[in-house]
């Protein structure tokens, strides 16, 4: 039994090596390129793009869909947000929002996993930049044909009336 197993293993290894040699010889010498990396070959380090400047307009942006977290309309460079401290709460805590004129943290952030109200920010909502992001004036990486629901629903209603 041992001889037949080792014979089968040796035969499979020889077939695999032969197949690899044939494919390697038949394949053209094309550089390995990933379209998302541009012209940089896979075995080379890509030059990172320059960092974009964060907007600092303090203008509330519209939201594209229901339950979309609001974007951050100001710079947050150097903000400490860790288990010991959250810089965002210096202005956005409900107790400080009137004084700072910042938008207070939503009451949804004071609800625990079981749906019970909490006296402080829920641990799952404490790290703001998990959901909220700052904005930059950057060219989109891919074409975007997104249509928000407020535009989509009236268009469908108009189409239904046209068919009646």
CSV table of N, CA and C in Angstrom, one decimal:
chain,number,residue,atom,x,y,z
A,1,UNK,N,0.8,-1.2,0.0
A,1,UNK,CA,0.0,0.0,0.0
A,1,UNK,C,0.9,1.3,0.0
A,2,UNK,N,2.0,1.2,0.8
A,2,UNK,CA,2.8,2.4,0.9
A,2,UNK,C,3.5,2.7,-0.4
A,3,UNK,N,3.9,1.6,-1.2
A,3,UNK,CA,4.5,1.8,-2.5
A,3,UNK,C,3.6,2.5,-3.5
A,4,UNK,N,2.3,2.0,-3.5
A,4,UNK,CA,1.4,2.6,-4.4
A,4,UNK,C,1.1,4.1,-4.1
A,5,UNK,N,1.1,4.5,-2.8
A,5,UNK,CA,0.8,5.8,-2.4
A,5,UNK,C,2.0,6.7,-2.9
A,6,UNK,N,3.2,6.3,-2.6
A,6,UNK,CA,4.4,7.1,-2.9
A,6,UNK,C,4.5,7.1,-4.5
A,7,UNK,N,4.2,6.1,-5.2
A,7,UNK,CA,4.2,6.1,-6.6
A,7,UNK,C,3.2,7.1,-7.2
A,8,UNK,N,2.0,7.2,-6.6
A,8,UNK,CA,1.0,8.1,-7.1
A,8,UNK,C,1.5,9.5,-6.8
A,9,UNK,N,2.1,9.7,-5.6
A,9,UNK,CA,2.5,11.1,-5.2
A,9,UNK,C,3.7,11.5,-6.2
A,10,UNK,N,4.6,10.6,-6.5
A,10,UNK,CA,5.7,11.0,-7.4
A,10,UNK,C,5.2,11.2,-8.8
A,11,UNK,N,4.2,10.5,-9.2
A,11,UNK,CA,3.6,10.7,-10.6
A,11,UNK,C,2.9,12.0,-10.6
A,12,UNK,N,2.2,12.4,-9.6
A,12,UNK,CA,1.5,13.7,-9.5
A,12,UNK,C,2.5,14.8,-9.5
A,13,UNK,N,3.6,14.7,-8.8
A,13,UNK,CA,4.6,15.7,-8.7
A,13,UNK,C,5.2,15.9,-10.1
A,14,UNK,N,5.5,14.8,-10.8
A,14,UNK,CA,6.1,14.9,-12.1
A,14,UNK,C,5.2,15.6,-13.1
A,15,UNK,N,3.9,15.2,-13.1
A,15,UNK,CA,2.9,15.8,-14.0
A,15,UNK,C,2.8,17.3,-13.7
A,16,UNK,N,2.8,17.7,-12.4
A,16,UNK,CA,2.7,19.1,-12.0
A,16,UNK,C,3.9,19.9,-12.5
A,17,UNK,N,5.1,19.3,-12.3
A,17,UNK,CA,6.3,20.0,-12.7
A,17,UNK,C,6.3,20.2,-14.2
A,18,UNK,N,6.0,19.2,-15.0
A,18,UNK,CA,5.9,19.2,-16.4
A,18,UNK,C,4.9,20.3,-16.9
A,19,UNK,N,3.7,20.3,-16.3
A,19,UNK,CA,2.7,21.3,-16.7
A,19,UNK,C,3.2,22.7,-16.4
A,20,UNK,N,3.8,22.9,-15.2
A,20,UNK,CA,4.4,24.2,-14.9
A,20,UNK,C,5.4,24.7,-15.9
A,21,UNK,N,6.3,23.8,-16.3
A,21,UNK,CA,7.4,24.1,-17.2
A,21,UNK,C,6.8,24.5,-18.6
A,22,UNK,N,5.8,23.8,-19.0
A,22,UNK,CA,5.2,24.0,-20.3
A,22,UNK,C,4.5,25.4,-20.3
A,23,UNK,N,3.7,25.7,-19.2
A,23,UNK,CA,3.0,26.9,-19.1
A,23,UNK,C,3.9,28.1,-18.9
A,24,UNK,N,5.0,28.0,-18.2
A,24,UNK,CA,6.0,29.0,-18.0
A,24,UNK,C,6.7,29.4,-19.3
A,25,UNK,N,7.0,28.4,-20.1
A,25,UNK,CA,7.6,28.6,-21.4
A,25,UNK,C,6.7,29.2,-22.4
A,26,UNK,N,5.4,28.8,-22.4
A,26,UNK,CA,4.4,29.3,-23.3
A,26,UNK,C,3.9,30.7,-23.0
A,27,UNK,N,4.0,31.1,-21.7
A,27,UNK,CA,3.5,32.4,-21.4
A,27,UNK,C,4.4,33.5,-21.9
A,28,UNK,N,3.8,34.6,-22.5
A,28,UNK,CA,4.7,35.7,-22.9
A,28,UNK,C,5.3,36.4,-21.7
A,29,UNK,N,6.4,37.1,-21.9
A,29,UNK,CA,7.0,37.9,-20.9
A,29,UNK,C,6.4,39.2,-20.7
A,30,UNK,N,5.1,39.2,-20.2
A,30,UNK,CA,4.4,40.5,-19.9
A,30,UNK,C,4.6,40.9,-18.5
A,31,UNK,N,4.8,42.2,-18.2
A,31,UNK,CA,4.9,42.6,-16.8
A,31,UNK,C,3.6,42.3,-16.0
A,32,UNK,N,3.7,42.0,-14.8
A,32,UNK,CA,2.5,41.8,-14.0
A,32,UNK,C,2.0,43.1,-13.5
A,33,UNK,N,0.8,43.5,-14.1
A,33,UNK,CA,0.3,44.9,-13.8
A,33,UNK,C,-1.1,44.7,-13.3
A,34,UNK,N,-1.5,45.5,-12.3
A,34,UNK,CA,-2.8,45.6,-11.8
A,34,UNK,C,-3.4,47.0,-12.2
A,35,UNK,N,-4.5,47.0,-12.9
A,35,UNK,CA,-5.0,48.3,-13.4
A,35,UNK,C,-5.2,49.4,-12.3
A,36,UNK,N,-5.5,49.0,-11.1
A,36,UNK,CA,-5.7,49.9,-10.0
A,36,UNK,C,-4.4,50.5,-9.5
A,37,UNK,N,-3.2,49.9,-9.9
A,37,UNK,CA,-1.9,50.5,-9.5
A,37,UNK,C,-1.3,51.3,-10.6
A,38,UNK,N,-2.0,51.4,-11.7
A,38,UNK,CA,-1.5,52.2,-12.9
A,38,UNK,C,-0.4,51.4,-13.6
A,39,UNK,N,0.6,52.0,-14.0
A,39,UNK,CA,1.7,51.4,-14.7
A,39,UNK,C,2.7,50.7,-13.8
A,40,UNK,N,2.6,50.7,-12.5
A,40,UNK,CA,3.5,50.1,-11.6
A,40,UNK,C,3.3,48.6,-11.6
A,41,UNK,N,4.4,47.9,-11.9
A,41,UNK,CA,4.3,46.4,-11.9
A,41,UNK,C,4.1,45.9,-10.4
A,42,UNK,N,3.5,44.7,-10.3
A,42,UNK,CA,3.1,44.2,-9.0
A,42,UNK,C,4.4,44.0,-8.1
A,43,UNK,N,5.5,43.7,-8.7
A,43,UNK,CA,6.7,43.4,-7.9
A,43,UNK,C,7.5,44.7,-7.6
A,44,UNK,N,6.9,45.9,-7.8
A,44,UNK,CA,7.5,47.2,-7.5
A,44,UNK,C,6.6,48.0,-6.6
A,45,UNK,N,7.3,48.9,-5.8
A,45,UNK,CA,6.5,49.7,-4.9
A,45,UNK,C,5.9,50.9,-5.7
A,46,UNK,N,4.6,51.1,-5.5
A,46,UNK,CA,3.9,52.2,-6.2
A,46,UNK,C,4.2,53.5,-5.4
A,47,UNK,N,4.3,54.6,-6.1
A,47,UNK,CA,4.5,55.9,-5.5
A,47,UNK,C,3.1,56.3,-5.0
A,48,UNK,N,3.0,56.6,-3.7
A,48,UNK,CA,1.6,57.0,-3.2
A,48,UNK,C,1.2,58.4,-3.8
A,49,UNK,N,-0.1,58.6,-4.0
A,49,UNK,CA,-0.5,59.9,-4.4
A,49,UNK,C,-0.3,60.9,-3.3
A,50,UNK,N,-0.2,62.2,-3.7
A,50,UNK,CA,-0.1,63.2,-2.7
A,50,UNK,C,-1.4,63.3,-1.8
A,51,UNK,N,-1.2,63.6,-0.6
A,51,UNK,CA,-2.4,63.8,0.3
A,51,UNK,C,-3.1,65.0,-0.1
A,52,UNK,N,-4.4,64.9,-0.2
A,52,UNK,CA,-5.3,66.0,-0.5
A,52,UNK,C,-5.5,66.9,0.8
A,53,UNK,N,-5.7,68.2,0.6
A,53,UNK,CA,-6.0,69.0,1.7
A,53,UNK,C,-7.4,68.8,2.2
A,54,UNK,N,-7.6,68.7,3.5
A,54,UNK,CA,-8.9,68.5,4.0
A,54,UNK,C,-9.7,69.8,3.9
A,55,UNK,N,-11.0,69.7,3.6
A,55,UNK,CA,-11.8,70.9,3.5
A,55,UNK,C,-11.9,71.4,5.0
A,56,UNK,N,-12.1,72.7,5.1
A,56,UNK,CA,-12.3,73.3,6.4
A,56,UNK,C,-13.4,74.4,6.3
A,57,UNK,N,-14.5,74.0,5.8
A,57,UNK,CA,-15.6,74.9,5.4
A,57,UNK,C,-16.6,75.1,6.5
A,58,UNK,N,-16.7,74.1,7.4
A,58,UNK,CA,-17.8,74.1,8.4
A,58,UNK,C,-19.2,74.3,7.8
A,59,UNK,N,-19.4,73.7,6.7
A,59,UNK,CA,-20.7,73.7,6.0
A,59,UNK,C,-21.3,72.3,6.1
A,60,UNK,N,-22.5,72.2,6.5
A,60,UNK,CA,-23.2,70.9,6.6
A,60,UNK,C,-23.5,70.4,5.2
A,61,UNK,N,-23.1,69.2,4.9
A,61,UNK,CA,-23.3,68.6,3.6
A,61,UNK,C,-24.7,67.8,3.6
A,62,UNK,N,-25.3,67.7,2.5
A,62,UNK,CA,-26.5,66.9,2.4
A,62,UNK,C,-26.0,65.4,2.4
A,63,UNK,N,-27.0,64.6,2.7
A,63,UNK,CA,-26.7,63.1,2.7
A,63,UNK,C,-27.3,62.5,1.5
A,64,UNK,N,-26.7,61.5,1.0
A,64,UNK,CA,-27.1,60.8,-0.2
A,64,UNK,C,-28.1,59.7,0.1
A,65,UNK,N,-28.2,59.2,1.3
A,65,UNK,CA,-29.1,58.1,1.6
A,65,UNK,C,-29.5,58.2,3.1
A,66,UNK,N,-30.7,57.5,3.4
A,66,UNK,CA,-31.1,57.5,4.7
A,66,UNK,C,-30.1,56.8,5.6
A,67,UNK,N,-29.9,57.3,6.8
A,67,UNK,CA,-29.0,56.7,7.8
A,67,UNK,C,-27.5,56.9,7.4
A,68,UNK,N,-27.2,57.8,6.4
A,68,UNK,CA,-25.8,58.0,6.1
A,68,UNK,C,-25.2,58.9,7.2
A,69,UNK,N,-24.1,58.5,7.8
A,69,UNK,CA,-23.5,59.3,8.8
A,69,UNK,C,-23.1,60.7,8.2
A,70,UNK,N,-23.3,61.8,8.9
A,70,UNK,CA,-22.8,63.0,8.4
A,70,UNK,C,-21.3,63.1,8.2
A,71,UNK,N,-20.9,63.8,7.2
A,71,UNK,CA,-19.4,64.0,7.1
A,71,UNK,C,-18.9,65.1,8.0
A,72,UNK,N,-17.6,65.1,8.3
A,72,UNK,CA,-17.0,66.0,9.1
A,72,UNK,C,-16.6,67.2,8.3
A,73,UNK,N,-17.1,68.4,8.6
A,73,UNK,CA,-16.8,69.6,7.7
A,73,UNK,C,-15.6,70.4,8.1
A,74,UNK,N,-14.7,69.8,8.9
A,74,UNK,CA,-13.6,70.6,9.3
A,74,UNK,C,-12.4,69.6,9.5
A,75,UNK,N,-11.2,70.1,9.6
A,75,UNK,CA,-10.0,69.3,9.8
A,75,UNK,C,-10.0,68.6,11.1
A,76,UNK,N,-9.5,67.4,11.2
A,76,UNK,CA,-9.4,66.6,12.4
A,76,UNK,C,-7.9,66.1,12.6
A,77,UNK,N,-7.0,66.7,11.9
A,77,UNK,CA,-5.6,66.3,12.0
A,77,UNK,C,-5.1,66.5,13.4
A,78,UNK,N,-4.5,65.5,14.0
A,78,UNK,CA,-4.0,65.5,15.4
A,78,UNK,C,-5.0,65.3,16.4
A,79,UNK,N,-6.3,65.0,16.1
A,79,UNK,CA,-7.3,64.7,17.1
A,79,UNK,C,-7.0,63.4,17.8
A,80,UNK,N,-7.0,63.4,19.1
A,80,UNK,CA,-6.8,62.1,19.8
A,80,UNK,C,-8.2,61.5,20.0
A,81,UNK,N,-8.4,60.3,19.5
A,81,UNK,CA,-9.6,59.5,19.7
A,81,UNK,C,-9.1,58.1,20.0
A,82,UNK,N,-9.1,57.8,21.2
A,82,UNK,CA,-8.7,56.4,21.7
A,82,UNK,C,-9.5,56.1,22.9
A,83,UNK,N,-9.2,54.9,23.5
A,83,UNK,CA,-10.0,54.5,24.6
A,83,UNK,C,-9.9,55.4,25.9
A,84,UNK,N,-8.9,56.2,25.9
A,84,UNK,CA,-8.7,57.1,27.0
A,84,UNK,C,-9.3,58.5,26.8
A,85,UNK,N,-9.5,59.0,25.6
A,85,UNK,CA,-9.9,60.3,25.3
A,85,UNK,C,-10.5,60.4,23.9
A,86,UNK,N,-11.5,61.3,23.8
A,86,UNK,CA,-12.1,61.6,22.5
A,86,UNK,C,-12.2,63.1,22.3
A,87,UNK,N,-11.3,63.6,21.5
A,87,UNK,CA,-11.2,65.0,21.2
A,87,UNK,C,-12.5,65.6,20.6
A,88,UNK,N,-13.2,64.8,19.8
A,88,UNK,CA,-14.5,65.3,19.2
A,88,UNK,C,-15.5,65.7,20.2
A,89,UNK,N,-15.5,65.0,21.4
A,89,UNK,CA,-16.5,65.3,22.4
A,89,UNK,C,-16.2,66.7,23.1
A,90,UNK,N,-15.0,67.3,22.9
A,90,UNK,CA,-14.7,68.6,23.5
A,90,UNK,C,-15.7,69.6,23.0
A,91,UNK,N,-16.2,69.4,21.7
A,91,UNK,CA,-17.2,70.3,21.1
A,91,UNK,C,-18.6,69.7,20.9
A,92,UNK,N,-18.6,68.4,20.6
A,92,UNK,CA,-19.8,67.8,20.1
A,92,UNK,C,-20.6,67.1,21.2
A,93,UNK,N,-20.0,67.0,22.5
A,93,UNK,CA,-20.8,66.4,23.6
A,93,UNK,C,-22.0,67.2,23.8
A,94,UNK,N,-23.1,66.5,24.1
A,94,UNK,CA,-24.4,67.2,24.3
A,94,UNK,C,-24.3,68.3,25.3
A,95,UNK,N,-23.5,68.1,26.3
A,95,UNK,CA,-23.3,69.1,27.4
A,95,UNK,C,-22.5,70.4,26.9
A,96,UNK,N,-21.8,70.3,25.8
A,96,UNK,CA,-20.9,71.4,25.4
A,96,UNK,C,-21.4,72.0,24.1
A,97,UNK,N,-22.3,71.4,23.4
A,97,UNK,CA,-22.7,71.8,22.1
A,97,UNK,C,-23.3,73.2,22.1
A,98,UNK,N,-24.0,73.6,23.1
A,98,UNK,CA,-24.6,75.0,23.1
A,98,UNK,C,-23.5,76.0,23.2
A,99,UNK,N,-22.5,75.7,24.1
A,99,UNK,CA,-21.4,76.7,24.3
A,99,UNK,C,-20.5,76.8,23.0
A,100,UNK,N,-20.3,75.6,22.4
A,100,UNK,CA,-19.3,75.6,21.2
A,100,UNK,C,-20.0,75.9,19.9
A,101,UNK,N,-21.4,75.8,19.9
A,101,UNK,CA,-22.2,75.9,18.7
A,101,UNK,C,-21.9,74.8,17.7
A,102,UNK,N,-21.4,73.7,18.2
A,102,UNK,CA,-21.2,72.5,17.3
A,102,UNK,C,-22.5,71.7,17.3
A,103,UNK,N,-22.6,70.9,16.3
A,103,UNK,CA,-23.8,70.0,16.3
A,103,UNK,C,-23.6,68.9,17.3
A,104,UNK,N,-24.5,68.7,18.2
A,104,UNK,CA,-24.4,67.7,19.3
A,104,UNK,C,-24.4,66.3,18.7
A,105,UNK,N,-23.8,65.4,19.4
A,105,UNK,CA,-23.8,64.0,19.0
A,105,UNK,C,-25.3,63.5,19.1
A,106,UNK,N,-25.7,62.8,18.0
A,106,UNK,CA,-27.0,62.3,17.9
A,106,UNK,C,-27.4,61.4,19.1
A,107,UNK,N,-28.7,61.5,19.5
A,107,UNK,CA,-29.1,60.6,20.6
A,107,UNK,C,-29.0,59.1,20.3
A,108,UNK,N,-28.9,58.8,19.0
A,108,UNK,CA,-28.7,57.4,18.7
A,108,UNK,C,-27.4,56.8,19.2
A,109,UNK,N,-26.4,57.7,19.5
A,109,UNK,CA,-25.1,57.3,20.0
A,109,UNK,C,-25.1,57.0,21.4
A,110,UNK,N,-26.3,57.2,22.1
A,110,UNK,CA,-26.5,57.0,23.5
A,110,UNK,C,-27.4,55.8,23.7
A,111,UNK,N,-27.4,54.9,22.8
A,111,UNK,CA,-28.2,53.7,22.9
A,111,UNK,C,-27.3,52.5,22.8
A,112,UNK,N,-27.4,51.6,23.8
A,112,UNK,CA,-26.6,50.4,23.8
A,112,UNK,C,-27.0,49.3,22.8
A,113,UNK,N,-26.3,48.2,22.8
A,113,UNK,CA,-26.6,47.1,21.9
A,113,UNK,C,-28.0,46.5,22.1
A,114,UNK,N,-28.4,46.5,23.3
A,114,UNK,CA,-29.7,45.9,23.6
A,114,UNK,C,-30.9,46.9,23.4
A,115,UNK,N,-30.5,48.1,22.9
A,115,UNK,CA,-31.5,49.1,22.7
A,115,UNK,C,-31.9,50.0,23.9
A,116,UNK,N,-31.2,49.8,25.0
A,116,UNK,CA,-31.4,50.6,26.2
A,116,UNK,C,-30.7,51.9,26.1
A,117,UNK,N,-31.3,53.0,26.6
A,117,UNK,CA,-30.6,54.3,26.6
A,117,UNK,C,-29.4,54.2,27.7
A,118,UNK,N,-28.4,55.0,27.3
A,118,UNK,CA,-27.2,55.0,28.2
A,118,UNK,C,-27.0,56.5,28.6
A,119,UNK,N,-26.3,56.7,29.7
A,119,UNK,CA,-25.9,58.0,30.2
A,119,UNK,C,-24.8,58.6,29.4
A,120,UNK,N,-23.9,57.8,28.8
A,120,UNK,CA,-22.8,58.3,28.1
A,120,UNK,C,-22.8,57.6,26.7
A,121,UNK,N,-21.9,58.0,25.8
A,121,UNK,CA,-21.8,57.5,24.5
A,121,UNK,C,-21.6,56.0,24.5
A,122,UNK,N,-22.3,55.3,23.7
A,122,UNK,CA,-22.2,53.8,23.6
A,122,UNK,C,-20.8,53.5,23.1
A,123,UNK,N,-20.2,52.4,23.7
A,123,UNK,CA,-18.9,52.0,23.3
A,123,UNK,C,-18.8,51.8,21.8
A,124,UNK,N,-19.8,51.3,21.2
A,124,UNK,CA,-19.8,51.0,19.7
A,124,UNK,C,-19.8,52.3,18.9
A,125,UNK,N,-20.2,53.4,19.5
A,125,UNK,CA,-20.2,54.7,18.8
A,125,UNK,C,-19.2,55.7,19.2
A,126,UNK,N,-18.2,55.3,20.1
A,126,UNK,CA,-17.3,56.1,20.6
A,126,UNK,C,-16.2,56.6,19.7
A,127,UNK,N,-15.8,55.7,18.7
A,127,UNK,CA,-14.7,56.0,17.8
A,127,UNK,C,-15.3,56.7,16.5
A,128,UNK,N,-15.4,58.0,16.5
A,128,UNK,CA,-16.2,58.7,15.5
A,128,UNK,C,-15.8,58.4,14.1
A,129,UNK,N,-14.5,58.3,13.8
A,129,UNK,CA,-14.1,58.2,12.4
A,129,UNK,C,-14.2,56.7,11.9
A,130,UNK,N,-14.9,55.9,12.6
A,130,UNK,CA,-15.3,54.6,12.1
A,130,UNK,C,-16.4,54.8,11.0
A,131,UNK,N,-17.2,55.9,11.3
A,131,UNK,CA,-18.3,56.2,10.4
A,131,UNK,C,-18.3,57.5,9.7
A,132,UNK,N,-17.8,58.5,10.5
A,132,UNK,CA,-17.7,59.9,10.0
A,132,UNK,C,-16.3,60.2,9.4
A,133,UNK,N,-16.3,60.8,8.2
A,133,UNK,CA,-15.1,61.1,7.5
A,133,UNK,C,-15.0,62.6,7.2
A,134,UNK,N,-13.7,63.1,7.1
A,134,UNK,CA,-13.5,64.4,6.6
A,134,UNK,C,-13.6,64.4,5.1
A,135,UNK,N,-13.7,65.6,4.5
A,135,UNK,CA,-13.9,65.7,3.1
A,135,UNK,C,-12.7,66.4,2.4
A,136,UNK,N,-12.4,66.0,1.2
A,136,UNK,CA,-11.3,66.6,0.4
A,136,UNK,C,-11.9,66.9,-1.0
A,137,UNK,N,-11.3,67.8,-1.7
A,137,UNK,CA,-11.7,68.1,-3.0
A,137,UNK,C,-10.8,67.2,-3.9
A,138,UNK,N,-11.3,66.0,-4.2
A,138,UNK,CA,-10.6,65.0,-4.9
A,138,UNK,C,-11.4,64.6,-6.1
A,139,UNK,N,-10.7,64.2,-7.2
A,139,UNK,CA,-11.3,63.7,-8.4
A,139,UNK,C,-11.7,62.3,-8.1
A,140,UNK,N,-13.0,61.9,-8.4
A,140,UNK,CA,-13.4,60.5,-8.1
A,140,UNK,C,-12.5,59.5,-8.8
A,141,UNK,N,-12.3,58.4,-8.2
A,141,UNK,CA,-11.4,57.3,-8.7
A,141,UNK,C,-12.2,56.6,-9.8
A,142,UNK,N,-13.5,56.4,-9.7
A,142,UNK,CA,-14.3,55.8,-10.7
A,142,UNK,C,-15.5,56.6,-11.0
A,143,UNK,N,-16.2,56.4,-12.1
A,143,UNK,CA,-17.4,57.1,-12.5
A,143,UNK,C,-18.5,56.7,-11.5
A,144,UNK,N,-19.3,57.7,-11.1
A,144,UNK,CA,-20.3,57.5,-10.1
A,144,UNK,C,-21.7,57.9,-10.8
A,145,UNK,N,-22.6,56.9,-10.8
A,145,UNK,CA,-23.9,57.2,-11.4
A,145,UNK,C,-25.0,57.1,-10.3
A,146,UNK,N,-24.6,57.2,-9.1
A,146,UNK,CA,-25.5,57.1,-7.9
A,146,UNK,C,-26.6,58.2,-8.1
A,147,UNK,N,-27.9,57.8,-7.8
A,147,UNK,CA,-29.0,58.7,-7.8
A,147,UNK,C,-29.7,58.5,-6.4
A,148,UNK,N,-29.8,59.6,-5.7
A,148,UNK,CA,-30.4,59.5,-4.4
A,148,UNK,C,-31.9,59.2,-4.4
A,149,UNK,N,-32.5,58.7,-3.4
A,149,UNK,CA,-33.8,58.3,-3.3
A,149,UNK,C,-34.8,59.4,-3.6
A,150,UNK,N,-34.5,60.7,-3.1
A,150,UNK,CA,-35.4,61.8,-3.3
A,150,UNK,C,-35.5,62.2,-4.8
A,151,UNK,N,-34.5,61.9,-5.6
A,151,UNK,CA,-34.6,62.1,-7.0
A,151,UNK,C,-35.2,60.9,-7.7
A,152,UNK,N,-34.9,59.7,-7.2
A,152,UNK,CA,-35.4,58.5,-7.9
A,152,UNK,C,-36.9,58.3,-7.7
A,153,UNK,N,-37.5,58.6,-6.6
A,153,UNK,CA,-38.9,58.3,-6.3
A,153,UNK,C,-39.8,59.2,-7.2
A,154,UNK,N,-39.5,60.6,-7.2
A,154,UNK,CA,-40.4,61.4,-8.1
A,154,UNK,C,-40.2,61.0,-9.6
A,155,UNK,N,-39.1,60.5,-10.0
A,155,UNK,CA,-38.9,60.1,-11.4
A,155,UNK,C,-39.8,58.9,-11.7
A,156,UNK,N,-39.8,57.9,-10.7
A,156,UNK,CA,-40.6,56.7,-10.9
A,156,UNK,C,-42.1,57.1,-10.9
A,157,UNK,N,-42.5,58.0,-10.0
A,157,UNK,CA,-43.9,58.4,-9.9
A,157,UNK,C,-44.3,59.0,-11.2
A,158,UNK,N,-43.5,59.9,-11.8
A,158,UNK,CA,-43.8,60.5,-13.1
A,158,UNK,C,-43.9,59.5,-14.2
A,159,UNK,N,-43.1,58.4,-14.2
A,159,UNK,CA,-43.1,57.3,-15.2
A,159,UNK,C,-44.4,56.6,-15.1
A,160,UNK,N,-44.9,56.3,-13.8
A,160,UNK,CA,-46.1,55.6,-13.6
A,160,UNK,C,-47.3,56.4,-14.2
A,161,UNK,N,-47.3,57.7,-14.0
A,161,UNK,CA,-48.4,58.6,-14.5
A,161,UNK,C,-48.4,58.6,-16.0
A,162,UNK,N,-47.3,58.5,-16.6
A,162,UNK,CA,-47.1,58.5,-18.1
A,162,UNK,C,-47.7,57.3,-18.7
A,163,UNK,N,-47.6,56.1,-17.9
A,163,UNK,CA,-48.1,54.9,-18.5
A,163,UNK,C,-49.6,54.7,-18.2
A,164,UNK,N,-50.2,55.5,-17.4
A,164,UNK,CA,-51.7,55.4,-17.1
A,164,UNK,C,-52.6,56.0,-18.1
